[in-house]
Amino acid sequence: MGGTVDEHLEWLELQRSKRTFNIGDYNVRATPDFITVRGKTSETWGRDLELDRSRAKVSISTESRTPLFIFYLIYIAYATGFLMFFITTGITVATQVTIFALALLLMFAPLAFDVLLSTRQFLILTAIFYVAVFSAAGYEPLATAFKAVEQSVGKGYVEAFIIFASILPLLMRRMISQMMISYRLKLEEGPSKFEVLTDSPGAVELVNYLREGGTKRSFYKFPLFFLTLSRRKMKPCFYCSTPTLTECKRCNRPTCAEHTGMLRGFKVCLDCFIERRGKIRRNLR
Ligand SMILES: [Zn+2]
Ligand SMILES: [Zn+2]
């Protein structure tokens, strides 16, 4: 490994860390040192805004384009339908009200977890929630509530029904947030401010990229078992000599996961990545 290779590799890494994000009427270009906002409309054309990346504050929030009350109405209608399954006879009004409250908790707890927590925390807490609820099924007022549901859905289907009925609002929320939400992106550094309302998912990508630094890209790694089986087929990475199975789809040189880029779903070496990025239309030529 000569010094020139290291310098070249450094240059390639730098090039890779520069990225441009398409955010509706603007392009935002990020390098390790600067964030440049470039307008694409005639009013903003030529008036670039440059921010110091290390001092720039970045934030993103979601806004609904459709009045939110419409979604609340949908949820209320859904909840009313769900509560119908919990109506039972021969109990006091107070008990019925308690059972309704319990039903609402069953229905909205996973939704609340989903809104408030990360995906991982949501999965763990929701699983614990169901286990806790179903293992307490013998106790009042859960016992009466489940018996009421059982009369409608049949014996043995109570758990499945409740899980399905409480997961459905989550799917509704996912669909709504994908269809109806736009992003308010803010970049700030001292007196320089940039704020835009956009539908472009590029805004989310930009924020993730700026927060994580964006130098590392993780790829699917082979299980170790297969790696040892095919060790003979492994070749040293062109850049760092780490044994690897991956080869550049364009020039066939072996490259490790660290020194591989993705071009339209193809793994390529860093040189090919930097050379062809943004120029690809149909193939790798
Ligand atoms: Zn490498
Ligand atoms: Zn290549």
Tab-separated table of C-alpha atoms and ligand atoms in Angstrom:
chain	number	residue	atom	x	y	z
A	1	MET	CA	0.000	0.000	0.000
A	2	GLY	CA	1.657	3.216	-1.128
A	3	GLY	CA	0.924	6.713	0.159
A	4	THR	CA	-0.761	7.671	-3.104
A	5	VAL	CA	-3.361	4.959	-2.695
A	6	ASP	CA	-4.181	6.237	0.805
A	7	GLU	CA	-4.495	9.794	-0.491
A	8	HIS	CA	-6.677	8.642	-3.333
A	9	LEU	CA	-8.828	6.663	-0.914
A	10	GLU	CA	-9.136	9.692	1.355
A	11	TRP	CA	-10.251	11.741	-1.624
A	12	LEU	CA	-12.787	9.076	-2.578
A	13	GLU	CA	-14.164	8.975	0.995
A	14	LEU	CA	-14.497	12.753	0.936
A	15	GLN	CA	-16.342	12.635	-2.380
A	16	ARG	CA	-18.648	9.957	-1.050
A	17	SER	CA	-19.498	12.035	2.008
A	18	LYS	CA	-20.701	14.892	-0.215
A	19	ARG	CA	-24.323	14.436	-1.015
A	20	THR	CA	-27.104	16.441	-2.603
A	21	PHE	CA	-30.685	16.139	-1.417
A	22	ASN	CA	-33.634	17.079	-3.567
A	23	ILE	CA	-36.094	19.010	-1.451
A	24	GLY	CA	-38.813	20.273	-3.761
A	25	ASP	CA	-37.833	23.761	-4.945
A	26	TYR	CA	-34.380	23.467	-3.370
A	27	ASN	CA	-31.310	21.310	-3.564
A	28	VAL	CA	-29.396	20.955	-0.336
A	29	ARG	CA	-25.780	19.913	-0.695
A	30	ALA	CA	-23.937	18.581	2.333
A	31	THR	CA	-20.182	18.228	2.639
A	32	PRO	CA	-18.230	17.494	5.830
A	33	ASP	CA	-17.787	21.272	6.360
A	34	PHE	CA	-20.713	23.045	4.738
A	35	ILE	CA	-24.393	22.806	3.984
A	36	THR	CA	-25.381	24.695	0.842
A	37	VAL	CA	-29.002	25.490	0.021
A	38	ARG	CA	-29.589	26.203	-3.660
A	39	GLY	CA	-32.951	27.376	-4.985
A	40	LYS	CA	-34.345	26.023	-8.231
A	41	THR	CA	-37.052	28.626	-8.900
A	42	SER	CA	-36.438	31.954	-10.648
A	43	GLU	CA	-36.887	33.935	-7.397
A	44	THR	CA	-34.363	31.937	-5.424
A	45	TRP	CA	-31.949	31.201	-8.258
A	46	GLY	CA	-28.403	32.382	-7.618
A	47	ARG	CA	-29.034	33.230	-3.979
A	48	ASP	CA	-27.330	30.297	-2.347
A	49	LEU	CA	-27.237	30.005	1.404
A	50	GLU	CA	-24.133	28.485	2.928
A	51	LEU	CA	-24.093	27.212	6.511
A	52	ASP	CA	-21.230	25.975	8.647
A	53	ARG	CA	-22.135	22.337	9.133
A	54	SER	CA	-20.586	21.947	12.580
A	55	ARG	CA	-22.583	24.906	13.951
A	56	ALA	CA	-25.784	24.459	11.964
A	57	LYS	CA	-28.881	23.343	13.819
A	58	VAL	CA	-31.195	21.091	11.899
A	59	SER	CA	-34.752	20.165	12.756
A	60	ILE	CA	-37.711	18.578	11.066
A	61	SER	CA	-41.369	18.345	12.027
A	62	THR	CA	-44.420	16.950	10.306
A	63	GLU	CA	-47.515	18.889	9.379
A	64	SER	CA	-50.812	17.623	8.129
A	65	ARG	CA	-52.108	18.901	4.833
A	66	THR	CA	-55.603	17.632	5.565
A	67	PRO	CA	-57.485	18.942	8.614
A	68	LEU	CA	-56.677	16.597	11.460
A	69	PHE	CA	-60.261	16.399	12.745
A	70	ILE	CA	-61.139	14.166	9.772
A	71	PHE	CA	-58.751	11.538	11.104
A	72	TYR	CA	-60.125	11.947	14.621
A	73	LEU	CA	-63.611	11.333	13.217
A	74	ILE	CA	-62.368	8.142	11.533
A	75	TYR	CA	-60.855	6.947	14.814
A	76	ILE	CA	-64.025	7.785	16.779
A	77	ALA	CA	-66.163	5.847	14.286
A	78	TYR	CA	-63.756	2.926	14.515
A	79	ALA	CA	-63.680	3.006	18.325
A	80	THR	CA	-67.499	3.089	18.481
A	81	GLY	CA	-67.670	-0.019	16.307
A	82	PHE	CA	-65.068	-1.710	18.502
A	83	LEU	CA	-66.987	-0.878	21.700
A	84	MET	CA	-70.108	-2.621	20.327
A	85	PHE	CA	-68.352	-5.940	20.885
A	86	PHE	CA	-68.078	-5.172	24.597
A	87	ILE	CA	-71.776	-4.564	25.279
A	88	THR	CA	-73.148	-7.199	27.590
A	89	THR	CA	-76.323	-7.761	29.612
A	90	GLY	CA	-76.925	-8.466	33.263
A	91	ILE	CA	-74.291	-6.105	34.635
A	92	THR	CA	-74.525	-2.694	36.269
A	93	VAL	CA	-74.061	0.489	34.283
A	94	ALA	CA	-70.901	1.216	36.269
A	95	THR	CA	-69.394	-2.127	35.276
A	96	GLN	CA	-70.338	-1.536	31.635
A	97	VAL	CA	-68.633	1.866	31.707
A	98	THR	CA	-65.525	0.303	33.250
A	99	ILE	CA	-65.520	-2.335	30.526
A	100	PHE	CA	-65.820	0.367	27.847
A	101	ALA	CA	-62.875	2.220	29.351
A	102	LEU	CA	-60.915	-1.035	29.370
A	103	ALA	CA	-61.820	-1.653	25.728
A	104	LEU	CA	-60.565	1.798	24.752
A	105	LEU	CA	-57.325	1.118	26.606
A	106	LEU	CA	-56.938	-2.205	24.752
A	107	MET	CA	-57.531	-0.479	21.456
A	108	PHE	CA	-55.446	2.660	21.893
A	109	ALA	CA	-52.502	1.492	24.031
A	110	PRO	CA	-50.525	0.053	21.083
A	111	LEU	CA	-51.354	3.176	19.057
A	112	ALA	CA	-50.049	5.382	21.880
A	113	PHE	CA	-46.868	3.277	22.121
A	114	ASP	CA	-46.406	3.635	18.374
A	115	VAL	CA	-46.801	7.411	18.465
A	116	LEU	CA	-44.623	8.023	21.517
A	117	LEU	CA	-41.833	5.442	21.271
A	118	SER	CA	-39.234	4.184	18.833
A	119	THR	CA	-40.096	1.113	16.753
A	120	ARG	CA	-38.065	-1.176	18.985
A	121	GLN	CA	-39.520	0.111	22.232
A	122	PHE	CA	-42.970	-0.049	20.660
A	123	LEU	CA	-42.568	-3.726	19.712
A	124	ILE	CA	-41.266	-4.717	23.143
A	125	LEU	CA	-43.866	-2.769	25.108
A	126	THR	CA	-46.767	-3.910	22.918
A	127	ALA	CA	-45.717	-7.554	23.335
A	128	ILE	CA	-45.498	-7.106	27.117
A	129	PHE	CA	-48.873	-5.355	27.080
A	130	TYR	CA	-50.636	-8.240	25.286
A	131	VAL	CA	-49.004	-10.883	27.469
A	132	ALA	CA	-50.013	-8.960	30.608
A	133	VAL	CA	-53.584	-8.426	29.417
A	134	PHE	CA	-54.169	-12.004	28.281
A	135	SER	CA	-52.618	-13.560	31.352
A	136	ALA	CA	-54.931	-11.416	33.497
A	137	ALA	CA	-57.977	-12.562	31.502
A	138	GLY	CA	-59.369	-14.490	34.474
A	139	TYR	CA	-59.699	-11.387	36.643
A	140	GLU	CA	-62.529	-8.831	36.729
A	141	PRO	CA	-63.377	-6.689	34.893
A	142	LEU	CA	-61.302	-8.268	32.094
A	143	ALA	CA	-63.124	-11.591	32.484
A	144	THR	CA	-66.544	-10.019	31.834
A	145	ALA	CA	-65.142	-7.919	28.969
A	146	PHE	CA	-63.614	-10.954	27.255
A	147	LYS	CA	-66.794	-12.976	27.769
A	148	ALA	CA	-68.762	-10.234	25.989
A	149	VAL	CA	-66.344	-10.316	23.061
A	150	GLU	CA	-66.441	-14.109	23.002
A	151	GLN	CA	-70.208	-14.047	22.470
A	152	SER	CA	-69.691	-12.074	19.245
A	153	VAL	CA	-66.535	-13.549	17.771
A	154	GLY	CA	-66.704	-17.097	19.066
A	155	LYS	CA	-64.684	-19.139	21.519
A	156	GLY	CA	-60.945	-19.110	20.931
A	157	TYR	CA	-60.937	-15.990	18.767
A	158	VAL	CA	-60.928	-13.345	21.507
A	159	GLU	CA	-57.157	-12.773	21.592
A	160	ALA	CA	-56.810	-12.724	17.820
A	161	PHE	CA	-59.708	-10.297	17.515
A	162	ILE	CA	-58.332	-7.895	20.107
A	163	ILE	CA	-54.811	-7.939	18.681
A	164	PHE	CA	-56.089	-7.392	15.144
A	165	ALA	CA	-58.510	-4.656	16.227
A	166	SER	CA	-55.788	-2.738	18.072
A	167	ILE	CA	-53.180	-3.143	15.310
A	168	LEU	CA	-55.535	-1.843	12.606
A	169	PRO	CA	-55.446	1.780	13.871
A	170	LEU	CA	-51.630	1.607	13.667
A	171	LEU	CA	-51.837	0.663	10.008
A	172	MET	CA	-54.348	3.465	9.488
A	173	ARG	CA	-51.928	5.896	11.086
A	174	ARG	CA	-49.030	4.693	8.935
A	175	MET	CA	-51.088	5.118	5.778
A	176	ILE	CA	-52.339	8.525	6.810
A	177	SER	CA	-48.878	9.784	7.726
A	178	GLN	CA	-47.507	8.603	4.382
A	179	MET	CA	-50.254	10.172	2.327
A	180	MET	CA	-51.143	13.302	4.161
A	181	ILE	CA	-48.081	14.640	5.881
A	182	SER	CA	-45.607	17.220	4.712
A	183	TYR	CA	-42.327	18.111	6.381
A	184	ARG	CA	-41.218	21.432	7.804
A	185	LEU	CA	-37.450	21.508	7.523
A	186	LYS	CA	-35.379	24.096	9.384
A	187	LEU	CA	-31.673	24.787	9.045
A	188	GLU	CA	-30.183	27.466	11.284
A	189	GLU	CA	-26.758	28.870	11.905
A	190	GLY	CA	-26.648	32.208	13.700
A	191	PRO	CA	-28.474	34.780	11.548
A	192	SER	CA	-28.656	32.427	8.555
A	193	LYS	CA	-31.964	30.620	8.454
A	194	PHE	CA	-33.613	28.331	5.979
A	195	GLU	CA	-37.117	27.022	6.427
A	196	VAL	CA	-39.249	25.149	3.942
A	197	LEU	CA	-42.452	23.122	3.864
A	198	THR	CA	-42.086	20.151	1.552
A	199	ASP	CA	-43.561	16.770	0.659
A	200	SER	CA	-40.190	15.442	-0.384
A	201	PRO	CA	-38.831	12.488	1.626
A	202	GLY	CA	-35.426	13.960	0.754
A	203	ALA	CA	-35.935	16.238	3.771
A	204	VAL	CA	-35.968	13.218	6.109
A	205	GLU	CA	-32.946	11.715	4.374
A	206	LEU	CA	-31.064	15.001	4.754
A	207	VAL	CA	-31.794	15.245	8.478
A	208	ASN	CA	-30.775	11.622	9.094
A	209	TYR	CA	-27.626	12.166	7.078
A	210	LEU	CA	-26.641	15.338	8.946
A	211	ARG	CA	-27.307	13.766	12.337
A	212	GLU	CA	-25.465	10.526	11.682
A	213	GLY	CA	-22.531	12.060	9.857
A	214	GLY	CA	-23.212	9.911	6.809
A	215	THR	CA	-19.761	8.390	6.348
A	216	LYS	CA	-20.723	4.868	7.326
A	217	ARG	CA	-22.974	2.732	5.209
A	218	SER	CA	-23.877	-0.666	6.475
A	219	PHE	CA	-24.551	-3.482	4.097
A	220	TYR	CA	-25.984	-6.896	4.561
A	221	LYS	CA	-23.268	-9.078	6.015
A	222	PHE	CA	-22.935	-12.752	5.273
A	223	PRO	CA	-23.345	-15.032	8.244
A	224	LEU	CA	-19.912	-16.069	9.500
A	225	PHE	CA	-20.590	-19.705	8.668
A	226	PHE	CA	-20.817	-18.996	4.945
A	227	LEU	CA	-17.817	-16.714	5.113
A	228	THR	CA	-15.557	-19.500	6.408
A	229	LEU	CA	-16.957	-21.958	3.866
A	230	SER	CA	-16.037	-19.743	0.973
A	231	ARG	CA	-12.873	-18.229	2.361
A	232	ARG	CA	-10.915	-19.660	-0.522
A	233	LYS	CA	-12.969	-17.597	-2.931
A	234	MET	CA	-12.313	-14.399	-1.017
A	235	LYS	CA	-10.058	-11.740	-2.460
A	236	PRO	CA	-8.359	-8.795	-0.773
A	237	CYS	CA	-10.207	-5.474	-1.009
A	238	PHE	CA	-8.638	-3.183	-3.615
A	239	TYR	CA	-8.436	-0.348	-1.075
A	240	CYS	CA	-7.666	-1.942	2.290
A	241	SER	CA	-6.875	-5.630	1.590
A	242	THR	CA	-9.646	-6.956	3.845
A	243	PRO	CA	-10.738	-10.363	2.458
A	244	THR	CA	-14.046	-9.956	0.687
A	245	LEU	CA	-16.479	-11.747	-1.608
A	246	THR	CA	-17.931	-8.610	-3.145
A	247	GLU	CA	-16.737	-7.462	-6.526
A	248	CYS	CA	-17.455	-4.198	-8.300
A	249	LYS	CA	-20.239	-4.761	-10.834
A	250	ARG	CA	-18.629	-2.262	-13.195
A	251	CYS	CA	-14.874	-2.950	-13.112
A	252	ASN	CA	-14.815	-6.266	-11.202
A	253	ARG	CA	-12.250	-5.244	-8.608
A	254	PRO	CA	-12.819	-6.818	-5.160
A	255	THR	CA	-14.124	-4.337	-2.565
A	256	CYS	CA	-15.038	-4.802	1.096
A	257	ALA	CA	-18.370	-3.573	2.538
A	258	GLU	CA	-16.670	-0.424	3.850
A	259	HIS	CA	-15.431	0.522	0.400
A	260	THR	CA	-18.515	-0.354	-1.580
A	261	GLY	CA	-21.107	2.058	-2.908
A	262	MET	CA	-24.603	1.383	-4.207
A	263	LEU	CA	-25.540	2.476	-7.715
A	264	ARG	CA	-29.127	1.638	-8.647
A	265	GLY	CA	-29.002	-1.502	-6.560
A	266	PHE	CA	-25.596	-2.641	-7.809
A	267	LYS	CA	-22.556	-2.835	-5.565
A	268	VAL	CA	-19.637	-0.965	-7.071
A	269	CYS	CA	-16.175	0.096	-5.924
A	270	LEU	CA	-15.569	3.616	-4.605
A	271	ASP	CA	-13.956	4.813	-7.843
A	272	CYS	CA	-16.896	3.695	-9.942
A	273	PHE	CA	-19.302	5.089	-7.341
A	274	ILE	CA	-17.745	8.556	-7.408
A	275	GLU	CA	-17.348	8.514	-11.179
A	276	ARG	CA	-20.876	7.401	-12.044
A	277	ARG	CA	-22.975	8.767	-9.172
A	278	GLY	CA	-25.761	11.007	-10.403
A	279	LYS	CA	-25.033	10.136	-14.036
A	280	ILE	CA	-26.683	6.748	-14.048
A	281	ARG	CA	-29.838	6.490	-16.075
A	282	ARG	CA	-30.342	2.959	-17.320
A	283	ASN	CA	-27.181	0.973	-16.813
A	284	LEU	CA	-23.739	1.172	-15.314
A	285	ARG	CA	-21.867	2.257	-18.450
B	1	ZN	ZN	-11.761	-1.994	1.900
B	2	ZN	ZN	-15.326	-0.340	-9.997
